[in-house]
Tab-separated table of C-alpha atoms and ligand atoms in Angstrom:
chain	number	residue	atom	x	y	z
X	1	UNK	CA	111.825	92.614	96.115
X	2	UNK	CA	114.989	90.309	95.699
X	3	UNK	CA	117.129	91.081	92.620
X	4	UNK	CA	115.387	86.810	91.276
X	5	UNK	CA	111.863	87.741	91.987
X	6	UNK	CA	111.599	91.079	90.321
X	7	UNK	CA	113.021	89.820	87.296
X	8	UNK	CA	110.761	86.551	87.490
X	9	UNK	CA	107.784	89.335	87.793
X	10	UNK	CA	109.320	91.215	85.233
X	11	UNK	CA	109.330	87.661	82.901
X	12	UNK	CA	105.696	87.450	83.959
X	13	UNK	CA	105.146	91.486	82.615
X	14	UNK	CA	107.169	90.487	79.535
X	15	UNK	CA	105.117	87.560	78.413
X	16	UNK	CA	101.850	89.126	78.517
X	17	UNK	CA	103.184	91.865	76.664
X	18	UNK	CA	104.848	89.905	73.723
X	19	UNK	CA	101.126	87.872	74.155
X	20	UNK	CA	99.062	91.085	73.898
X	21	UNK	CA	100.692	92.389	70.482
X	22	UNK	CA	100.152	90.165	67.211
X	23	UNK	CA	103.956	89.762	66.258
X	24	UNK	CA	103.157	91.280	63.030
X	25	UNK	CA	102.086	94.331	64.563
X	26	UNK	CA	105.649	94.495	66.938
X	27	UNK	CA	107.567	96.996	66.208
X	28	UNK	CA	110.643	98.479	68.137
X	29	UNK	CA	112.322	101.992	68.176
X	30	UNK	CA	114.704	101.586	65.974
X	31	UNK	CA	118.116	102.024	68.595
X	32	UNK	CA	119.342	105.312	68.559
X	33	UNK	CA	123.109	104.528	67.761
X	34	UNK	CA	121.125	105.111	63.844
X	35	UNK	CA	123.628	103.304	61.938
X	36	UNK	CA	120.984	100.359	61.597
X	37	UNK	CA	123.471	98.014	61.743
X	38	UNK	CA	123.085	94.632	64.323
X	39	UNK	CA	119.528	94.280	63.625
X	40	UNK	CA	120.214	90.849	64.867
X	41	UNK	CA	122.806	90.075	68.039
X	42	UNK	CA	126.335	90.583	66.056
X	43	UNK	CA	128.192	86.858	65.463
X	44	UNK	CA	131.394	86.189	64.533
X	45	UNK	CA	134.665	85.583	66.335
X	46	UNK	CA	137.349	87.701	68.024
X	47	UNK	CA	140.750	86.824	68.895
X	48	UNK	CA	141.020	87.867	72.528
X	49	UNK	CA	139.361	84.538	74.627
X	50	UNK	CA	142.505	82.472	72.949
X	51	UNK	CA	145.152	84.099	71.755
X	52	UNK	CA	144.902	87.187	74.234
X	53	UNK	CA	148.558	89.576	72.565
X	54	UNK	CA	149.253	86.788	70.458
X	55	UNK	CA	147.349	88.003	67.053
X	56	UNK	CA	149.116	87.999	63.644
X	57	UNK	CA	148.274	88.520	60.176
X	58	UNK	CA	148.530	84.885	59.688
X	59	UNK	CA	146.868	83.869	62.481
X	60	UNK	CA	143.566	86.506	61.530
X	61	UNK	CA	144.104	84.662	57.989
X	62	UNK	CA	144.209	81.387	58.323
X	63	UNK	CA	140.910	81.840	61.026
X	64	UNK	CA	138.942	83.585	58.394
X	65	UNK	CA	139.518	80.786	56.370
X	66	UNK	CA	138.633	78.053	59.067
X	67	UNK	CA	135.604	80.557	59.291
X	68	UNK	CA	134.744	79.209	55.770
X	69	UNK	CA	135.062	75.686	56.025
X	70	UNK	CA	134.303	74.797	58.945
X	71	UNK	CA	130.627	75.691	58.046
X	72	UNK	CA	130.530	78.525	60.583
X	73	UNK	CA	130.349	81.623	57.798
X	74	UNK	CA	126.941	79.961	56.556
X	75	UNK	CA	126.033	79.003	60.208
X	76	UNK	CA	125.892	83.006	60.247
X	77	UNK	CA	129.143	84.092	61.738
X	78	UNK	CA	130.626	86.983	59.731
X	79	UNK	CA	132.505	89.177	61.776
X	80	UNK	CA	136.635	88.476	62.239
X	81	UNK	CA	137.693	90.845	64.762
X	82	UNK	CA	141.166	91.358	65.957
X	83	UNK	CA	141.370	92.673	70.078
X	84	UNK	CA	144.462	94.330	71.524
X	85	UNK	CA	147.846	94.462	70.636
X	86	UNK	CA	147.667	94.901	67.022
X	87	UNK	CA	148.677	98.532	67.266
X	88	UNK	CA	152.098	99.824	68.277
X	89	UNK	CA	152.424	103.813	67.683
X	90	UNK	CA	151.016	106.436	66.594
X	91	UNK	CA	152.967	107.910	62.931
X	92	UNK	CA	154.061	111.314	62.630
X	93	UNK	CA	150.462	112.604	61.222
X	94	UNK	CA	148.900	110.577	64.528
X	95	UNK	CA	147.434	107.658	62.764
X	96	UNK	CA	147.882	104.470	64.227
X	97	UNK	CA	150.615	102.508	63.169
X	98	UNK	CA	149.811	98.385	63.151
X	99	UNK	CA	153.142	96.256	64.414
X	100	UNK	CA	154.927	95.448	61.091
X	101	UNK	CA	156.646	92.197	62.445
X	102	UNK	CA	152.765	90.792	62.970
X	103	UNK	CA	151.011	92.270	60.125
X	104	UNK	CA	153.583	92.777	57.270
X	105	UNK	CA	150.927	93.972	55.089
X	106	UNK	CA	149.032	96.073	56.302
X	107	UNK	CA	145.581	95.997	58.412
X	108	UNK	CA	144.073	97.016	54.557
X	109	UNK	CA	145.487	94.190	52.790
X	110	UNK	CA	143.956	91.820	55.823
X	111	UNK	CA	140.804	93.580	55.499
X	112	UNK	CA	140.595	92.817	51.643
X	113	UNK	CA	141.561	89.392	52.594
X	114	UNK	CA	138.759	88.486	54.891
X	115	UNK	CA	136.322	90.906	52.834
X	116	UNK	CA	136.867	88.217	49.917
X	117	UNK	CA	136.152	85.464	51.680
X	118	UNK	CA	132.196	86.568	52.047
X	119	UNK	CA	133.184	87.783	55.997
X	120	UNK	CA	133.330	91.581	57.772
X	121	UNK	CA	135.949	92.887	59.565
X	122	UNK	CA	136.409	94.475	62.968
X	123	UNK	CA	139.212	95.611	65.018
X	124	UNK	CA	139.738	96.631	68.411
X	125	UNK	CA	140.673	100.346	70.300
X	126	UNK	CA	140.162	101.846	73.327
X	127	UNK	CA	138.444	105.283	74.614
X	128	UNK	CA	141.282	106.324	76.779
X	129	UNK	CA	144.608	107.169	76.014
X	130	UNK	CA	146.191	103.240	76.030
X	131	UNK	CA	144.362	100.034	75.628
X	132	UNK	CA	144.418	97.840	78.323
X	133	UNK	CA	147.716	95.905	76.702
X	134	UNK	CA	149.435	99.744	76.954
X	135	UNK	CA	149.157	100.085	73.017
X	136	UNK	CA	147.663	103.731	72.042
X	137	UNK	CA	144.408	104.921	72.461
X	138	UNK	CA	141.731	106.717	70.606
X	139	UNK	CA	141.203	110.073	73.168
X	140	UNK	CA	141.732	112.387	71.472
X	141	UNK	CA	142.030	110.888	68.319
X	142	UNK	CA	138.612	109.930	67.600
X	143	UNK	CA	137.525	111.179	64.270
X	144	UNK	CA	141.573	110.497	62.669
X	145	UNK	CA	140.735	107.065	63.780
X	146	UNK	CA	137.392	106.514	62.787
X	147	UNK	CA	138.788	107.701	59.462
X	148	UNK	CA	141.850	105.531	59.331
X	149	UNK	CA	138.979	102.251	60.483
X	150	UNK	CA	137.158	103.213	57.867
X	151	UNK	CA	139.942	103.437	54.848
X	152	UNK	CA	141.054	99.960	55.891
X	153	UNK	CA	137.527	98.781	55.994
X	154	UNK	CA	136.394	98.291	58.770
X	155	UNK	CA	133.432	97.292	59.814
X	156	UNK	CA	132.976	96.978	63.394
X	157	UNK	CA	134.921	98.236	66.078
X	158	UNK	CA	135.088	97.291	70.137
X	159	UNK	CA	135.878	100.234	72.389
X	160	UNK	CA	137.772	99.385	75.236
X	161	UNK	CA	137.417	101.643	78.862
X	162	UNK	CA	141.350	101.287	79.861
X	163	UNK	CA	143.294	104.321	80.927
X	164	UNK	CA	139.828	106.229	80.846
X	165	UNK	CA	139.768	106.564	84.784
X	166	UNK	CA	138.757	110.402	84.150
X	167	UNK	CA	136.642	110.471	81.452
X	168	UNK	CA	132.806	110.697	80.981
X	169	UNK	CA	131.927	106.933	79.523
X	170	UNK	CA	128.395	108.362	77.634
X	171	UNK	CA	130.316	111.384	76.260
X	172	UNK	CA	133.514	109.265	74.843
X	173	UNK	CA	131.448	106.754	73.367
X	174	UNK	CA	129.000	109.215	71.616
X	175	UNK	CA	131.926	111.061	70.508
X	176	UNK	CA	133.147	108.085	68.764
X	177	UNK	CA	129.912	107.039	67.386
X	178	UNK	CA	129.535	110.629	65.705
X	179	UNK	CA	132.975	110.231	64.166
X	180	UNK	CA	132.089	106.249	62.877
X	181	UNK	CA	129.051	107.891	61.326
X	182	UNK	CA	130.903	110.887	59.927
X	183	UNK	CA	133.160	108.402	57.858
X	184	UNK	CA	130.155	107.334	56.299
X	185	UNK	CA	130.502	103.375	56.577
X	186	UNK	CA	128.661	101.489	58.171
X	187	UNK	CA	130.427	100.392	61.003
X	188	UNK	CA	128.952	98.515	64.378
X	189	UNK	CA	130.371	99.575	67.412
X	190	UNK	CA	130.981	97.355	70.321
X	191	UNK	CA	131.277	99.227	74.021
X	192	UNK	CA	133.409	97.741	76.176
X	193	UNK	CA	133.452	99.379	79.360
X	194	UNK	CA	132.530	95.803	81.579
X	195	UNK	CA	129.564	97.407	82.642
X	196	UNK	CA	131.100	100.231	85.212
X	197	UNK	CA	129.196	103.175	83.992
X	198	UNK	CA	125.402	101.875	83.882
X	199	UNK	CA	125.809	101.149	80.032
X	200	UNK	CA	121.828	99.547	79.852
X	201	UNK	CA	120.808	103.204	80.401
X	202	UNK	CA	123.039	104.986	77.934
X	203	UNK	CA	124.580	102.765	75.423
X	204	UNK	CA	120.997	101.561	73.759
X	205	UNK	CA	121.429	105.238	71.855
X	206	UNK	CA	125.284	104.760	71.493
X	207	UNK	CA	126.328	101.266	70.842
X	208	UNK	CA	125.288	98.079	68.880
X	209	UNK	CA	126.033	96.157	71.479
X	210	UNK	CA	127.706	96.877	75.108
X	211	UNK	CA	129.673	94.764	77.949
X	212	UNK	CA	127.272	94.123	81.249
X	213	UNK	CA	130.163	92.173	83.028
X	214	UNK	CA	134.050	91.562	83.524
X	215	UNK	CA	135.894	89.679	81.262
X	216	UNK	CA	134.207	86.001	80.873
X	217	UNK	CA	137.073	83.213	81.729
X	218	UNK	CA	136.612	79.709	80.412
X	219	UNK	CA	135.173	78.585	83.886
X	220	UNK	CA	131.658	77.365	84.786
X	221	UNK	CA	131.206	79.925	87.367
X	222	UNK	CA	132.553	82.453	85.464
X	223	UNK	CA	129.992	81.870	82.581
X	224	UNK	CA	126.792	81.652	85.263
X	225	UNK	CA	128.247	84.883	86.467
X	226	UNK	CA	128.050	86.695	83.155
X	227	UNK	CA	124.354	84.955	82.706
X	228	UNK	CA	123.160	86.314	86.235
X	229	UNK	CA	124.643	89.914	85.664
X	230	UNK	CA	123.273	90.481	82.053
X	231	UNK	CA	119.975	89.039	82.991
X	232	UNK	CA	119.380	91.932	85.362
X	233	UNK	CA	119.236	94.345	81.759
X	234	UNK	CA	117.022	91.887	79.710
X	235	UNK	CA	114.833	95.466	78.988
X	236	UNK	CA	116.405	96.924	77.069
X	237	UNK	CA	117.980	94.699	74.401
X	238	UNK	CA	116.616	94.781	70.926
X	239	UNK	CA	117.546	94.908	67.105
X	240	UNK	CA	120.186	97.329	66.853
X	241	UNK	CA	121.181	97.577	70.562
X	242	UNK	CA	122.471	94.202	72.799
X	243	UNK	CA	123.758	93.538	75.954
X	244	UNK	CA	127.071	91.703	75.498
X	245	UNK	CA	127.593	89.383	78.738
X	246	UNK	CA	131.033	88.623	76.982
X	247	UNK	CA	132.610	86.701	74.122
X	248	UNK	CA	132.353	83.051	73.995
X	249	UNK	CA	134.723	80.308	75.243
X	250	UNK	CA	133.215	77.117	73.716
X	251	UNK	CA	136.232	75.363	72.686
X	252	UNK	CA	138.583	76.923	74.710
X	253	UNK	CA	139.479	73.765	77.039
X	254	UNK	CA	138.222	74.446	80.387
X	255	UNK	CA	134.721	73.355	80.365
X	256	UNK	CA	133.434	69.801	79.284
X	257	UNK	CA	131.308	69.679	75.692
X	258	UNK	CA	128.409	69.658	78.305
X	259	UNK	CA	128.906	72.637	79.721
X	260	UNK	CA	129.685	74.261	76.450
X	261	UNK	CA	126.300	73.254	75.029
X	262	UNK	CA	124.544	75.255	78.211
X	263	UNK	CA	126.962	78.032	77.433
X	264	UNK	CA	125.855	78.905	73.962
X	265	UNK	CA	122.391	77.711	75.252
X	266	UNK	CA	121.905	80.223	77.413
X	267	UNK	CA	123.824	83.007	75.273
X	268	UNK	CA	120.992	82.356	72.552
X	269	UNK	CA	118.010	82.277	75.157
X	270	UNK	CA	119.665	86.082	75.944
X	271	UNK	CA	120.053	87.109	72.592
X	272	UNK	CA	123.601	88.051	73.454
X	273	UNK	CA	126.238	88.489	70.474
X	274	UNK	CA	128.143	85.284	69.338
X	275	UNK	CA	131.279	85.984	69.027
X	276	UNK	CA	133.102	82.737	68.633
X	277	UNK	CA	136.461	82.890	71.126
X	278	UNK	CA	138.459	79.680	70.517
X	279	UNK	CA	140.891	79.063	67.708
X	280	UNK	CA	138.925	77.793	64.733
X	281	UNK	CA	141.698	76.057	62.796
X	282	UNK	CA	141.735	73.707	65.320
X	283	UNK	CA	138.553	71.989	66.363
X	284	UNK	CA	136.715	68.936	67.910
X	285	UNK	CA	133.602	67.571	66.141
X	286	UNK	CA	131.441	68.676	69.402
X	287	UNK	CA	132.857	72.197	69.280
X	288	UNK	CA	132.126	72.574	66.009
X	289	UNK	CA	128.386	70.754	66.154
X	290	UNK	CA	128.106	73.435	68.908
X	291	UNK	CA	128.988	76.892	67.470
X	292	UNK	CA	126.904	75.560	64.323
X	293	UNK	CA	123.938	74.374	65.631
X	294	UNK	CA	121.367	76.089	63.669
X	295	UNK	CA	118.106	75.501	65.825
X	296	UNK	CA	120.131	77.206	68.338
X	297	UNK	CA	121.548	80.099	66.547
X	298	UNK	CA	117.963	80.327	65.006
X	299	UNK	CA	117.090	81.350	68.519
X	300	UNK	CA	119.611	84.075	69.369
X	301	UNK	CA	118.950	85.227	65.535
X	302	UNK	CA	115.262	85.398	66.008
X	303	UNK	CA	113.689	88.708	64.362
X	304	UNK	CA	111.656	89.596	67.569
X	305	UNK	CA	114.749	90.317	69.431
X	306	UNK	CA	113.837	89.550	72.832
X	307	UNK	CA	116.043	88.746	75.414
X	308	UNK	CA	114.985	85.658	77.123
X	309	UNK	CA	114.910	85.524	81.225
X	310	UNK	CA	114.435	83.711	83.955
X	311	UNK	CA	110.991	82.505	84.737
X	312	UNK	CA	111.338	79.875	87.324
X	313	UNK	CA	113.353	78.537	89.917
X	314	UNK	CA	114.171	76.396	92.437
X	315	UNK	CA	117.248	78.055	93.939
X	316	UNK	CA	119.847	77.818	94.324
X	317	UNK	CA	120.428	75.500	91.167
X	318	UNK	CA	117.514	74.907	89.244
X	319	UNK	CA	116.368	76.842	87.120
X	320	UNK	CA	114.255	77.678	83.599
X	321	UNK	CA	114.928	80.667	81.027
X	322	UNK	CA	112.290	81.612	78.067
X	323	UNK	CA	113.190	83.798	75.113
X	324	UNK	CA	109.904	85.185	73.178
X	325	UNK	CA	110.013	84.348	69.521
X	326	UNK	CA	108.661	86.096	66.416
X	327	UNK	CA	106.056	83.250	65.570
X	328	UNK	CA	104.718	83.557	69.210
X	329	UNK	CA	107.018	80.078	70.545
X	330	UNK	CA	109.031	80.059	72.993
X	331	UNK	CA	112.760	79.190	73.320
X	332	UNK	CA	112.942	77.593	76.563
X	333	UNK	CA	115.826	76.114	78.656
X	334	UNK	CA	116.147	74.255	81.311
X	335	UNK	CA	119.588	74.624	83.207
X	336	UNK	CA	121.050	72.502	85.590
X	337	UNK	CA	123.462	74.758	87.828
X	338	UNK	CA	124.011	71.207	89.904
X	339	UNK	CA	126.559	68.771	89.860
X	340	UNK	CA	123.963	65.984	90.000
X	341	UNK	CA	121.372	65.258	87.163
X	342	UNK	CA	118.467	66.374	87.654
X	343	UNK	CA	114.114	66.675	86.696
X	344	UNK	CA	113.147	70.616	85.662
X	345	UNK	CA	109.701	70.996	84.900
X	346	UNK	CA	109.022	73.787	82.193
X	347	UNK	CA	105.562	75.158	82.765
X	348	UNK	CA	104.246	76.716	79.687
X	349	UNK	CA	102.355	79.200	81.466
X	350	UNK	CA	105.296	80.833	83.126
X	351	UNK	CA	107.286	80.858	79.805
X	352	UNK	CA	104.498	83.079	78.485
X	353	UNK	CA	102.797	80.520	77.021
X	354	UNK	CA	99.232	81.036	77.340
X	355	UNK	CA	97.742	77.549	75.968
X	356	UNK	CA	96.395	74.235	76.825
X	357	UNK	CA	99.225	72.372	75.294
X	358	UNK	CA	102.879	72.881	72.555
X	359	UNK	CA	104.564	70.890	70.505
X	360	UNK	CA	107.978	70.602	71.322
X	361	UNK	CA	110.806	69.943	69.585
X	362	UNK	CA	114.515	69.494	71.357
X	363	UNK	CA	116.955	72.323	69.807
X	364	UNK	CA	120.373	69.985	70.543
X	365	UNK	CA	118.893	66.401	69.665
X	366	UNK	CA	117.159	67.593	66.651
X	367	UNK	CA	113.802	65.663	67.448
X	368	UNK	CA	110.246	66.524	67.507
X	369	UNK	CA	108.677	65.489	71.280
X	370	UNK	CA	105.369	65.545	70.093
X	371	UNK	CA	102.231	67.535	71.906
X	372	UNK	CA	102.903	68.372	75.590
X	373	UNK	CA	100.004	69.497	78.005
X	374	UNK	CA	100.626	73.024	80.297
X	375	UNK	CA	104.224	71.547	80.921
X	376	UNK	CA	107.314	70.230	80.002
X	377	UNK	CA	109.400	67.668	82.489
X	378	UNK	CA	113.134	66.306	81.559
X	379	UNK	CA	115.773	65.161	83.641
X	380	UNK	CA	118.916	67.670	82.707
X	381	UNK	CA	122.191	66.545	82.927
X	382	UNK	CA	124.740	67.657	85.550
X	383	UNK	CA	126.083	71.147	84.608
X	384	UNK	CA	123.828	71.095	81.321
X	385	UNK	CA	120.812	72.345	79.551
X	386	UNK	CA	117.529	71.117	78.074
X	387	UNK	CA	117.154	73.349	75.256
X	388	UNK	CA	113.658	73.214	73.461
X	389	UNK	CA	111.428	75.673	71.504
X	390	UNK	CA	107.326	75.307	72.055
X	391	UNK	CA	104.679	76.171	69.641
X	392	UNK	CA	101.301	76.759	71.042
X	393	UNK	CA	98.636	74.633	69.504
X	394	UNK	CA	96.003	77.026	68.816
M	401	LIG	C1	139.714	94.172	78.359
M	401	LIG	C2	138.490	93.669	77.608
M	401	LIG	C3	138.797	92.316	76.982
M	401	LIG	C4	139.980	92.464	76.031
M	401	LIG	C5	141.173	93.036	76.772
M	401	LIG	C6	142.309	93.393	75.832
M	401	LIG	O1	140.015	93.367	79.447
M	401	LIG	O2	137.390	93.569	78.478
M	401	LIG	O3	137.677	91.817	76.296
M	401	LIG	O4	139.608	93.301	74.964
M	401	LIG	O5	140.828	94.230	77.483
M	401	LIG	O6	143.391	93.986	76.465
């Protein structure tokens, strides 16, 4: 069976599952990482995607506060989370030193900072002995870091897989999960291994979340990529335990608002983490209408926790993804791969959808559609998405 049709069989499976339980009645396994954290994908934003070595205290401030007015704290983001190069030794006791010309006062003091302004706070290491910017590593440090994390407060940390060529990925990542719950906060933690070791069949009982691909760049191709690789896992993703095809680059500067509205389009439909990746103090009005667009956010955020997959296509380019949702709707977009516009028709049936007719209602235009029968039809522009949400009418 070819890599599409088993998962369109496997969307097929999938809807008459989530059609055969009363969404009352759902429940989950709770994930096994036990720090019920990330019930929800985790959002919030994370310096890497834009300012790659480039962090500062000043910089992390002054985004936490763009965080705030900007509208995206009570859009739901919440996590700030600064990547590499932070760190720059180890002390004489082995506790990681941050670099004193960048943060002056301390990772604690910028903690407290963002802490006040209603927001969490995460920070980056890695599992092997450097990160990959050659800054120190947690191996063989793992509980005298989680403990350090932990005194700053932290709360959420992404594990990196540089410098790790020898190492065991399940056993280093469990390791530092026991030492994040030994602390006693609650902290999330984020595996970042790209996907080498098979994380969908480990890190469910390890992780909140975990990397299925290579590091996104602010491409089309790059994104579709990501989309097509962390579809393959769409399993085993639930509350508590995500597949992470990558941080976001909406806003970023190399893909048109169009193509950024299909990116966080299809990021929702897979219920991936949104982790915000472009520099927030500086803004357009359609980045911002974007990363807050609460119909969409509502759909990555939905309480069922399904990832969404593919459930029809015309290949190579056309193509149409449904997400389950708690009520029993669907999230479903259409996605135009092309560089011509083109007509997607949505059957309901396919989607899961087990009904004579929906009501739709258009996620990015903010309009009702009205009452459709067995199927949905648009024309989708060039490199863009249709993104709507259907209620059966019982
Ligand atoms: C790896 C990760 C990226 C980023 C960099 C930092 O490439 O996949 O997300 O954290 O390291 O060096």
């Amino acid at each position: 069976m070819s890599g599409r049709l088993a998962v369109v069989v496997a969307a097929l499976v999938m809807g008459s599952l989530a059609l055969a339980r009363s969404p009352s009645t759902h429940t989950r396994v709770p994930a096994a990482s036990g720090n019920g954290l990330a019930r929800t994908p985790p959002m919030g934003w994370n310096s890497w995607n834009h300012f790659s070595c480039n962090v500062s205290e000043q910089t992390i401030r002054e985004t936490a506060d763009a965080m705030v007015v900007t509208g995206m704290r009570d859009a739901g983001y919440r996590y700030v989370v600064i990547d590499d190069c932070w760190q720059v030794a180890r002390d004489a006791n082995g506790a990681l030193v941050a670099d004193p010309q960048r943060f002056p006062h301390g990772i604690k003091a910028l903690a407290d900072y963002i802490h006040s302004k209603g927001l969490l706070f995460g920070i980056y290491t890695d599992a092997g002995t450097n990160t990959c910017q050659g800054r120190p590593g947690t191996f063989g440090h793992e509980n005298q870091d989680a403990r350090t994390f932990a005194a700053w407060g932290v709360d959420y940390v992404k594990e990196d897989w540089c410098h790790a060529q020898r190492l065991d990925a399940p056993t280093q990542y469990a390791k530092f999960r026991d030492a994040l719950a030994r602390t006693g906060r609650p902290i999330v933690l984020s595996i970042c291994e790209w996907g080498s070791n098979q994380p969908w069949e480990w890190a469910p009982r390890v992780g909140n979340l975990w990397r299925t691909t290579d590091d996104i760049e602010d491409t089309w191709s790059s994104m579709l990529d990501n989309l097509d690789q962390s579809a393959e896992h769409a399993t085993v993703a639930g509350p508590g335990a995500w597949n992470d095809p990558d941080m976001l680059e909406v806003g970023n500067g190399g893909m048109t608002d169009e193509e950024y509205r299909a990116h966080f389009s299809l990021w929702a439909i897979m219920a991936a983490p949104l982790i915000a990746g472009n520099d927030l103090r500086d803004m357009s009005a359609p980045t911002i209408a974007t990363l807050t667009n609460r119909e969409v956010i509502a759909v990555d955020q939905d309480s069922l926790g399904a990832q969404g997959i593919l459930v029809w296509e015309r290949p190579p380019e056309l193509q149409v993804w449904a997400k389950p949702l708690r009520d029993g709707a669907r999230a479903i977009a259409l996605l135009n791969r092309s560089s011509a516009v083109a007509r997607i028709t949505a059957y309901f049936s396919r989607a899961g959808l087990r009904t004579d007719s929906a009501q739709v209602r258009d996620l990015w235009s903010h309009k009702d559609l009205g009452k459709f029968g067995r199927q949905f039809v648009s024309a989708v522009p060039a490199h863009g998405v249709v993104l709507i949400r259907a209620t059966p009418v019982r």
